[in-house]
Amino acid sequence: MKFSEKWLRDWVDPSLDTEELAHRLTMIGHEVDALEPQGLGLDGVIVGEVLDVQQHPNADRLSVCQVSTGSGDAVEVVCGAPNVRAGMKSPFAPAGTRLPNGLKLRRSKIRGILSNGMLCSAIELGLGDESDGIVELPVDAEPGQLLTECLDLPDYTFDLDLTPNRGDCFCVLGIARDVSAVTSTPMKGPAVKAVPASIDDEHPVELVHPEGCPRFAARVVRNIDISAESPIWMKERLRRSGLRSIHPVVDVTNYVMLELGQPLHAYDLGLLNGPVRPRLAKMGEKLTLLDEKEVELLPNTLVITDDSGPIGMAGIMGGLSTAVTDKTTDVFFEAAFFTPEILAGVARQYGMHTDASMRFERGVDPVNQMRAIERATELLLAISGGEAGPLIDNSVEVHLPKSASLVLRKSRLDRVLGTEIEAGQVSRILNDLGLETEPEDDGWRVKIPSFRFDIDVEDALVEEVARIYGYDEIPEATAIGETPLATATESRIDLEWVANTLVARDYQEVITYSFIDAELNTLITGEDSKLVLSNPISSEMSVMRGSVWPGLLVAASANVARQQDRVRFFEVGKTFHGSPDKPVEIVRVAGIVLGNVVDEQWGSATQAVDFFDIKSDVTTILGMTGASDEIEFVADEHLILQPGQAAKILRHGELIGFVGKLHPDIARRLDLDKGVLLFELDAEKAFAANVPVARTVSKFPTIRRDIAVVVKDEVTAADLVGAVESAAPELVRGVRIFDIYNGPGIEAGLKSVALGLILQETSRTLTDEDADTVMSAVLRKMQQDFGAELRD
């Protein structure tokens, strides 16, 4: 929510400077994100009147202007603005003036003509981003007057980050109420007077769906001046609030929305065809919006219609067919109350977010519509003239929110806040906020006004008292509570230990969204998700993720795009499966690495990560379970992993995860380097721990015997180790592969594998004869299983 400080001070003017006002707003829950100065550094700029405009003799797009500064002779100025004309008044910066962008003007010749200053555009003055013409000032501006006086500058734009429950504060009036209460400053806002009807013209309205639109205030205004323009003060207030001036009728509706919080819409009366009817859309109906975008309407969308069909999306955006244009002379004003429930999430279904939808979704005052129409009528008649018809309140009272009252117990207030606030001060705070109070035995009965639709429970009243009283005024008290001991277990590895181990191995933990793009989810999991969000934040966050990998890949891609050439991320999070009726959630641990094994350094050569680097990381965290002998890495295929560099991870033959290199095609789609490696583990299955079992340490020495065999290339090291251990399980204590060789002396398709066998007995010292027997058994086993031959 953006608004001008001076606009706010028209309603309430506390004795606080800008910084103090911003601090107070933040402390009562309206966080000030930014303070944007408006009109600083314009001390030397004055109002200039263009007396004469002639074509520059040496440039087609330049003009030579005679500009009056209010005193002395006119000065000659070269101007390139296409809208400059004799008789207009515009900001003039004489030679010697320093503009807000740091440019210091001086007399200079432009294509042979001496220019004594500059007629300024909005962007040159720091008053907007328009640069295609000079600013046109009101005709009653005095030449020579300081521009800051003419435009009521300097000023500040407050940019507030409002909480979703405070829909009443998305307007100057709502902020003014809170400022008035917290500073004990009386409100003085402009009184909205009833505009008497000068004609009897009305346009029929039929509330055919009062559950969604129980109130539709309306008024006809005829014969407005199509040549009129919005006054500079209105344009400036809109600009400082983040909106640009479009047309007097549109400007008035935007102005009233920002001032009173009630979105309005104006129709070209001559383009309406029959009664206006708010209703739900029908299947297949289409509507062309004001931004010329055509949408196919969904049946849950409340639309404004006439006999021709839909002419606007209720509470979101009007339609192009009845839009006000430069030729509009007759206007039909609308100020409606749409129930928040019927508009919640509808705009997002169409990928839209408008100022109106933001306010209607949070709720607007259900009795403010008539006041908003009166204010809009008053402003439009003052700008464009015209004749106003009677103000008609089309409403169905049974569907309108009713005023309620709540009891605030003093005992509850004191207990929640941890301090006692004097009863008279509590009453003052609530009354200053517009909440009527009546004393009761243990507190107050509070009547909730229509504009505070967010107050529906007693603790909401406690919050109101606390924030106006001042959170910083409530004394700090240390709470005392019992903390029961958590149950310790040795049957599972704490995932925090897993995270700490990965951090120690140079990974960084990330947290990515559980909502992801449907196409990306299907690409990685191979199936369409059935867990589709009804009201996604955006199309890129429309389904629940079936894998942690999409988030990691997107995060890695974003980092690579920002010149991070070494990425090591992991995430511990849930994936979602099944259907909405039978959802399944699985906690997973996943990681991604790319780039070099270590950061660039002088002490070691640069080496890119490979499959065995990430496998080493996975082996380390799985080894924390004490079940390394139960884990197998088996070559396999996966939808997004590169063939030949992918493995499934098994524990007791059950799948617990995958590890491998990202397929180059997928890497290209995500703008990633080819060398991306991933792992993902089912946390419940992978990190079940074996309880440690003590074994007697043998006091007898070990014997090592080495053997080299020639086997086919496809025989894995794990297969060879398993064969060796099974050949003599009572004596083989360990197997180490210390050499693998392909080259001269070894036939194509074969490889030489050298193994070191560690032999030991617990009851005696082994002899050479024992060792020879084991070696013979091992060689026989490998010959039987793999056709191995002893290498000479």
Coordinates of N, CA and C in Angstrom, one line a residue, residues 411-571:
S411 N -9.7 -9.4 32.9 CA -8.8 -10.5 33.4 C -8.1 -11.2 32.2
R412 N -8.8 -11.4 31.1 CA -8.2 -12.0 29.9 C -7.1 -11.0 29.4
L413 N -7.4 -9.7 29.3 CA -6.5 -8.8 28.8 C -5.2 -8.8 29.6
D414 N -5.4 -8.7 30.9 CA -4.2 -8.7 31.8 C -3.4 -10.0 31.7
R415 N -4.1 -11.1 31.5 CA -3.4 -12.4 31.5 C -2.6 -12.6 30.2
V416 N -3.2 -12.2 29.1 CA -2.5 -12.3 27.8 C -1.3 -11.4 27.7
L417 N -1.5 -10.1 28.1 CA -0.4 -9.1 28.0 C 0.6 -9.3 29.1
G418 N 0.3 -9.9 30.2 CA 1.2 -10.1 31.3 C 1.4 -8.8 32.0
T419 N 0.5 -7.8 31.9 CA 0.6 -6.5 32.6 C -0.8 -6.0 32.7
E420 N -1.0 -5.0 33.6 CA -2.3 -4.4 33.8 C -2.3 -3.0 33.2
I421 N -3.3 -2.8 32.4 CA -3.5 -1.5 31.8 C -4.7 -0.8 32.4
E422 N -4.6 0.4 32.8 CA -5.7 1.1 33.5 C -6.9 1.1 32.6
A423 N -8.1 0.8 33.3 CA -9.3 0.6 32.5 C -9.7 1.8 31.7
G424 N -9.5 3.0 32.2 CA -9.8 4.2 31.4 C -9.0 4.3 30.1
Q425 N -7.7 3.9 30.2 CA -6.9 3.9 29.0 C -7.3 2.9 28.0
V426 N -7.8 1.7 28.5 CA -8.3 0.7 27.6 C -9.5 1.2 26.8
S427 N -10.4 1.9 27.5 CA -11.6 2.4 26.9 C -11.3 3.5 25.9
R428 N -10.3 4.4 26.2 CA -9.9 5.4 25.3 C -9.3 4.8 24.0
I429 N -8.5 3.8 24.2 CA -7.8 3.2 23.0 C -8.9 2.6 22.1
L430 N -9.9 1.9 22.6 CA -10.9 1.2 21.8 C -11.8 2.3 21.2
N431 N -12.1 3.3 21.9 CA -13.0 4.4 21.3 C -12.3 5.2 20.2
D432 N -11.0 5.4 20.4 CA -10.2 6.1 19.4 C -10.1 5.3 18.1
L433 N -10.2 4.0 18.2 CA -10.1 3.2 17.0 C -11.5 3.0 16.4
G434 N -12.5 3.7 16.9 CA -13.8 3.6 16.4 C -14.7 2.5 16.9
L435 N -14.2 1.9 18.0 CA -15.0 0.8 18.6 C -15.7 1.3 19.8
E436 N -17.0 1.2 19.8 CA -17.8 1.7 20.9 C -17.8 0.7 22.0
T437 N -17.6 1.3 23.3 CA -17.5 0.4 24.4 C -18.5 0.8 25.5
E438 N -19.0 -0.3 26.2 CA -19.9 -0.1 27.3 C -19.3 -0.9 28.5
P439 N -19.1 -0.3 29.6 CA -18.4 -1.1 30.7 C -19.3 -2.2 31.2
E440 N -18.7 -3.3 31.6 CA -19.3 -4.5 32.2 C -18.6 -4.8 33.5
D441 N -19.1 -5.8 34.2 CA -18.5 -6.2 35.5 C -17.0 -6.5 35.4
D442 N -16.6 -7.3 34.4 CA -15.2 -7.7 34.3 C -14.6 -7.2 33.0
G443 N -15.0 -6.0 32.5 CA -14.4 -5.6 31.3 C -15.4 -4.7 30.5
W444 N -15.5 -4.9 29.2 CA -16.3 -4.1 28.4 C -17.0 -4.9 27.3
R445 N -18.2 -4.4 26.9 CA -18.9 -4.9 25.8 C -18.5 -4.0 24.6
V446 N -18.0 -4.5 23.6 CA -17.4 -3.7 22.5 C -18.2 -3.9 21.2
K447 N -18.8 -2.8 20.7 CA -19.5 -2.9 19.4 C -18.5 -2.7 18.2
I448 N -18.5 -3.7 17.4 CA -17.5 -3.7 16.3 C -18.1 -3.0 15.1
P449 N -17.4 -1.9 14.6 CA -17.9 -1.2 13.4 C -17.7 -2.0 12.2
S450 N -18.5 -1.6 11.2 CA -18.5 -2.4 9.9 C -17.2 -2.4 9.2
F451 N -16.3 -1.4 9.4 CA -15.0 -1.4 8.7 C -14.0 -2.3 9.4
R452 N -14.2 -2.8 10.6 CA -13.3 -3.6 11.3 C -13.8 -5.1 11.2
F453 N -13.9 -5.6 10.0 CA -14.4 -7.0 9.8 C -13.4 -8.0 10.2
D454 N -12.2 -7.6 10.6 CA -11.2 -8.5 11.0 C -11.3 -8.9 12.5
I455 N -12.1 -8.1 13.3 CA -12.2 -8.4 14.7 C -13.4 -9.3 14.9
D456 N -13.1 -10.6 15.2 CA -14.2 -11.5 15.4 C -14.1 -12.4 16.7
V457 N -13.0 -12.2 17.4 CA -12.8 -12.9 18.7 C -12.2 -12.0 19.7
E458 N -12.3 -12.4 21.0 CA -11.9 -11.5 22.1 C -10.4 -11.2 22.0
D459 N -9.5 -12.2 21.6 CA -8.1 -11.9 21.5 C -7.7 -10.9 20.4
A460 N -8.6 -10.7 19.5 CA -8.4 -9.6 18.5 C -8.5 -8.3 19.1
L461 N -9.4 -8.1 20.1 CA -9.5 -6.9 20.9 C -8.3 -6.7 21.7
V462 N -7.8 -7.8 22.3 CA -6.5 -7.7 23.1 C -5.4 -7.2 22.2
E463 N -5.3 -7.7 21.0 CA -4.3 -7.2 20.1 C -4.4 -5.7 19.8
E464 N -5.6 -5.3 19.6 CA -5.8 -3.8 19.3 C -5.3 -3.0 20.5
V465 N -5.7 -3.4 21.7 CA -5.2 -2.6 22.8 C -3.7 -2.6 22.9
A466 N -3.1 -3.8 22.7 CA -1.6 -4.0 22.8 C -0.9 -3.1 21.8
R467 N -1.3 -3.1 20.6 CA -0.5 -2.4 19.6 C -0.6 -0.9 19.7
I468 N -1.8 -0.4 20.2 CA -1.9 1.0 20.4 C -1.3 1.5 21.7
Y469 N -1.4 0.6 22.7 CA -0.7 0.9 24.0 C 0.8 0.9 23.8
G470 N 1.3 0.0 22.9 CA 2.7 0.0 22.6 C 3.3 -1.3 23.1
Y471 N 3.7 -2.2 22.1 CA 4.4 -3.4 22.5 C 5.6 -3.1 23.4
D472 N 6.3 -2.0 23.0 CA 7.5 -1.7 23.7 C 7.3 -1.2 25.1
E473 N 6.0 -0.9 25.4 CA 5.6 -0.4 26.8 C 5.2 -1.6 27.7
I474 N 5.0 -2.7 27.1 CA 4.7 -3.9 28.0 C 6.0 -4.5 28.6
P475 N 6.0 -4.6 29.9 CA 7.3 -5.0 30.5 C 7.6 -6.5 30.2
E476 N 8.9 -6.7 30.0 CA 9.3 -8.1 29.6 C 9.2 -9.0 30.8
A477 N 8.7 -10.2 30.6 CA 8.6 -11.2 31.7 C 9.0 -12.5 31.1
T478 N 9.9 -13.2 31.9 CA 10.4 -14.5 31.5 C 9.4 -15.6 31.8
A479 N 9.0 -16.3 30.9 CA 8.0 -17.4 31.1 C 8.8 -18.6 31.6
I480 N 8.1 -19.3 32.5 CA 8.7 -20.5 33.1 C 7.8 -21.7 32.7
G481 N 8.4 -22.7 32.1 CA 7.6 -23.9 31.7 C 8.4 -25.1 31.8
E482 N 7.8 -26.2 31.9 CA 8.5 -27.5 32.0 C 8.8 -28.0 30.6
T483 N 10.0 -28.5 30.5 CA 10.5 -29.1 29.3 C 10.8 -30.5 29.5
P484 N 9.8 -31.4 29.1 CA 10.1 -32.8 29.3 C 11.2 -33.3 28.4
L485 N 11.9 -34.3 29.0 CA 13.0 -34.9 28.2 C 12.4 -35.7 27.0
A486 N 13.1 -35.5 25.9 CA 12.7 -36.3 24.7 C 13.2 -37.7 24.8
T487 N 12.5 -38.6 24.1 CA 12.8 -40.0 24.1 C 14.1 -40.2 23.2
A488 N 15.1 -40.8 23.7 CA 16.3 -41.0 23.0 C 16.2 -42.4 22.4
T489 N 16.6 -42.6 21.1 CA 16.6 -43.9 20.5 C 17.9 -44.1 19.7
E490 N 18.2 -45.4 19.7 CA 19.4 -45.8 18.9 C 19.0 -46.5 17.6
S491 N 17.7 -46.6 17.4 CA 17.2 -47.3 16.2 C 17.1 -46.5 15.0
R492 N 17.2 -45.1 15.1 CA 17.1 -44.3 14.0 C 18.2 -43.2 14.1
I493 N 18.7 -42.8 12.9 CA 19.7 -41.7 12.9 C 18.9 -40.4 12.8
D494 N 19.2 -39.5 13.7 CA 18.5 -38.2 13.7 C 18.9 -37.4 12.4
L495 N 17.9 -36.9 11.7 CA 18.2 -36.3 10.4 C 19.0 -35.0 10.6
E496 N 19.0 -34.4 11.8 CA 19.9 -33.3 12.0 C 21.4 -33.7 12.0
W497 N 21.6 -35.0 12.4 CA 23.0 -35.5 12.3 C 23.4 -35.6 10.9
V498 N 22.4 -36.1 10.1 CA 22.7 -36.3 8.7 C 23.0 -34.9 8.0
A499 N 22.2 -33.9 8.4 CA 22.4 -32.6 7.8 C 23.8 -32.0 8.3
N500 N 24.1 -32.2 9.5 CA 25.4 -31.7 10.0 C 26.6 -32.4 9.3
T501 N 26.4 -33.7 9.0 CA 27.5 -34.5 8.3 C 27.6 -33.9 6.9
L502 N 26.5 -33.7 6.2 CA 26.6 -33.1 4.8 C 27.2 -31.7 4.8
V503 N 26.9 -30.9 5.8 CA 27.5 -29.6 6.0 C 29.0 -29.7 6.2
A504 N 29.4 -30.7 7.0 CA 30.8 -30.9 7.2 C 31.5 -31.4 5.9
R505 N 30.8 -31.9 5.0 CA 31.3 -32.3 3.7 C 31.1 -31.2 2.6
D506 N 30.9 -30.0 3.1 CA 30.9 -28.8 2.2 C 29.6 -28.6 1.5
Y507 N 28.5 -29.2 1.9 CA 27.2 -28.9 1.3 C 26.6 -27.8 2.1
Q508 N 25.6 -27.1 1.4 CA 24.8 -26.1 2.0 C 23.4 -26.5 2.0
E509 N 22.7 -26.3 3.1 CA 21.3 -26.7 3.2 C 20.4 -25.7 2.5
V510 N 19.4 -26.1 1.7 CA 18.4 -25.2 1.2 C 17.0 -25.7 1.5
I511 N 16.1 -24.9 1.4 CA 14.7 -25.2 1.6 C 13.9 -24.7 0.4
T512 N 13.4 -25.6 -0.4 CA 12.7 -25.2 -1.6 C 11.2 -25.4 -1.4
Y513 N 10.4 -24.8 -2.4 CA 8.9 -24.9 -2.3 C 8.5 -26.4 -2.5
S514 N 7.4 -26.7 -1.7 CA 6.7 -28.0 -2.0 C 5.8 -27.9 -3.2
F515 N 5.5 -26.7 -3.6 CA 4.7 -26.5 -4.8 C 5.6 -26.3 -6.0
I516 N 5.4 -27.0 -7.0 CA 6.3 -26.9 -8.2 C 5.5 -26.9 -9.5
D517 N 6.2 -26.7 -10.6 CA 5.6 -26.7 -11.9 C 5.2 -28.1 -12.3
A518 N 4.0 -28.2 -12.8 CA 3.5 -29.5 -13.1 C 4.3 -30.2 -14.2
E519 N 4.8 -29.4 -15.2 CA 5.6 -30.0 -16.3 C 6.9 -30.5 -15.8
L520 N 7.6 -29.7 -14.9 CA 8.9 -30.1 -14.3 C 8.7 -31.4 -13.4
N521 N 7.6 -31.4 -12.7 CA 7.3 -32.6 -11.8 C 7.2 -33.9 -12.7
T522 N 6.4 -33.7 -13.8 CA 6.2 -34.9 -14.7 C 7.5 -35.3 -15.3
L523 N 8.3 -34.3 -15.7 CA 9.6 -34.6 -16.4 C 10.5 -35.4 -15.5
I524 N 10.5 -35.2 -14.2 CA 11.5 -35.8 -13.3 C 10.9 -37.1 -12.7
T525 N 9.6 -37.1 -12.4 CA 9.0 -38.3 -11.8 C 8.5 -39.3 -12.8
G526 N 8.2 -38.8 -14.0 CA 7.7 -39.7 -15.0 C 6.2 -39.9 -15.0
E527 N 5.5 -39.2 -14.1 CA 4.0 -39.4 -14.0 C 3.4 -38.0 -13.6
D528 N 2.2 -37.8 -14.0 CA 1.4 -36.6 -13.7 C 1.0 -36.7 -12.2
S529 N 1.2 -35.6 -11.5 CA 0.7 -35.5 -10.2 C -0.8 -35.4 -10.1
K530 N -1.4 -36.1 -9.1 CA -2.8 -36.0 -8.9 C -3.1 -35.0 -7.8
L531 N -2.0 -34.5 -7.2 CA -2.1 -33.5 -6.1 C -2.0 -32.1 -6.7
V532 N -3.0 -31.6 -7.3 CA -3.0 -30.3 -8.0 C -3.7 -29.3 -7.1
L533 N -3.1 -28.1 -7.0 CA -3.6 -27.1 -6.1 C -4.8 -26.4 -6.8
S534 N -5.8 -26.1 -6.0 CA -7.0 -25.5 -6.6 C -6.8 -24.0 -6.9
N535 N -6.0 -23.3 -6.0 CA -5.7 -21.9 -6.2 C -4.2 -21.7 -6.1
P536 N -3.4 -22.1 -7.1 CA -2.0 -21.9 -7.0 C -1.6 -20.5 -7.0
I537 N -0.4 -20.2 -6.4 CA 0.1 -18.8 -6.4 C 0.5 -18.4 -7.8
S538 N 1.0 -19.4 -8.6 CA 1.3 -19.1 -10.0 C 1.3 -20.5 -10.7
S539 N 1.4 -20.4 -12.0 CA 1.4 -21.7 -12.8 C 2.7 -22.5 -12.5
E540 N 3.8 -21.8 -12.0 CA 5.0 -22.6 -11.7 C 4.9 -23.2 -10.4
M541 N 3.8 -23.1 -9.6 CA 3.7 -23.7 -8.3 C 2.3 -24.3 -8.2
S542 N 2.0 -25.2 -9.1 CA 0.6 -25.7 -9.3 C 0.4 -27.1 -8.7
V543 N 1.5 -27.9 -8.5 CA 1.3 -29.3 -8.0 C 2.2 -29.5 -6.8
M544 N 1.9 -30.5 -6.0 CA 2.8 -30.9 -4.9 C 3.9 -31.8 -5.5
R545 N 5.1 -31.6 -5.0 CA 6.3 -32.2 -5.6 C 6.3 -33.7 -5.3
G546 N 6.7 -34.5 -6.3 CA 6.9 -35.9 -6.1 C 8.3 -36.3 -5.9
S547 N 9.2 -35.3 -6.0 CA 10.6 -35.5 -5.7 C 11.2 -34.2 -5.2
V548 N 12.3 -34.3 -4.5 CA 13.0 -33.1 -4.0 C 13.9 -32.5 -5.1
W549 N 14.2 -33.3 -6.1 CA 15.1 -32.9 -7.1 C 14.7 -31.6 -7.9
P550 N 13.4 -31.4 -8.2 CA 13.1 -30.2 -9.0 C 13.5 -28.9 -8.3
G551 N 13.2 -28.8 -7.0 CA 13.6 -27.6 -6.3 C 15.1 -27.4 -6.3
L552 N 15.9 -28.5 -6.1 CA 17.3 -28.5 -6.1 C 17.9 -28.0 -7.4
L553 N 17.3 -28.6 -8.5 CA 17.7 -28.2 -9.8 C 17.5 -26.8 -10.2
V554 N 16.3 -26.3 -9.8 CA 16.0 -24.9 -10.0 C 16.9 -24.0 -9.2
A555 N 17.2 -24.4 -8.0 CA 18.1 -23.6 -7.1 C 19.5 -23.5 -7.7
A556 N 19.9 -24.7 -8.2 CA 21.3 -24.8 -8.8 C 21.3 -24.0 -10.0
S557 N 20.3 -24.0 -10.9 CA 20.3 -23.3 -12.1 C 20.3 -21.8 -11.8
A558 N 19.6 -21.3 -10.8 CA 19.6 -19.9 -10.4 C 21.0 -19.5 -10.0
N559 N 21.7 -20.3 -9.2 CA 23.0 -20.0 -8.8 C 24.0 -20.0 -9.9
V560 N 23.9 -20.9 -10.8 CA 24.8 -20.9 -12.0 C 24.6 -19.7 -12.8
A561 N 23.3 -19.3 -13.0 CA 23.1 -18.1 -13.7 C 23.7 -16.8 -13.1
R562 N 24.0 -16.9 -11.8 CA 24.6 -15.8 -11.1 C 26.1 -16.1 -10.9
Q563 N 26.7 -16.8 -11.8 CA 28.1 -17.0 -11.9 C 28.7 -17.8 -10.7
Q564 N 27.9 -18.7 -10.1 CA 28.4 -19.6 -9.1 C 28.8 -20.9 -9.8
D565 N 30.1 -21.2 -9.9 CA 30.5 -22.3 -10.7 C 30.7 -23.6 -9.9
R566 N 30.5 -23.5 -8.6 CA 30.6 -24.6 -7.7 C 29.4 -24.7 -6.8
V567 N 28.5 -25.7 -6.9 CA 27.3 -25.8 -6.2 C 27.3 -27.1 -5.4
R568 N 27.0 -27.1 -4.2 CA 26.8 -28.3 -3.4 C 25.6 -28.0 -2.4
F569 N 24.4 -28.5 -2.8 CA 23.2 -28.3 -2.0 C 22.7 -29.6 -1.5
F570 N 22.0 -29.5 -0.4 CA 21.2 -30.7 0.0 C 19.9 -30.1 0.7
E571 N 18.9 -31.0 0.7 CA 17.6 -30.6 1.3 C 17.0 -31.8 2.0

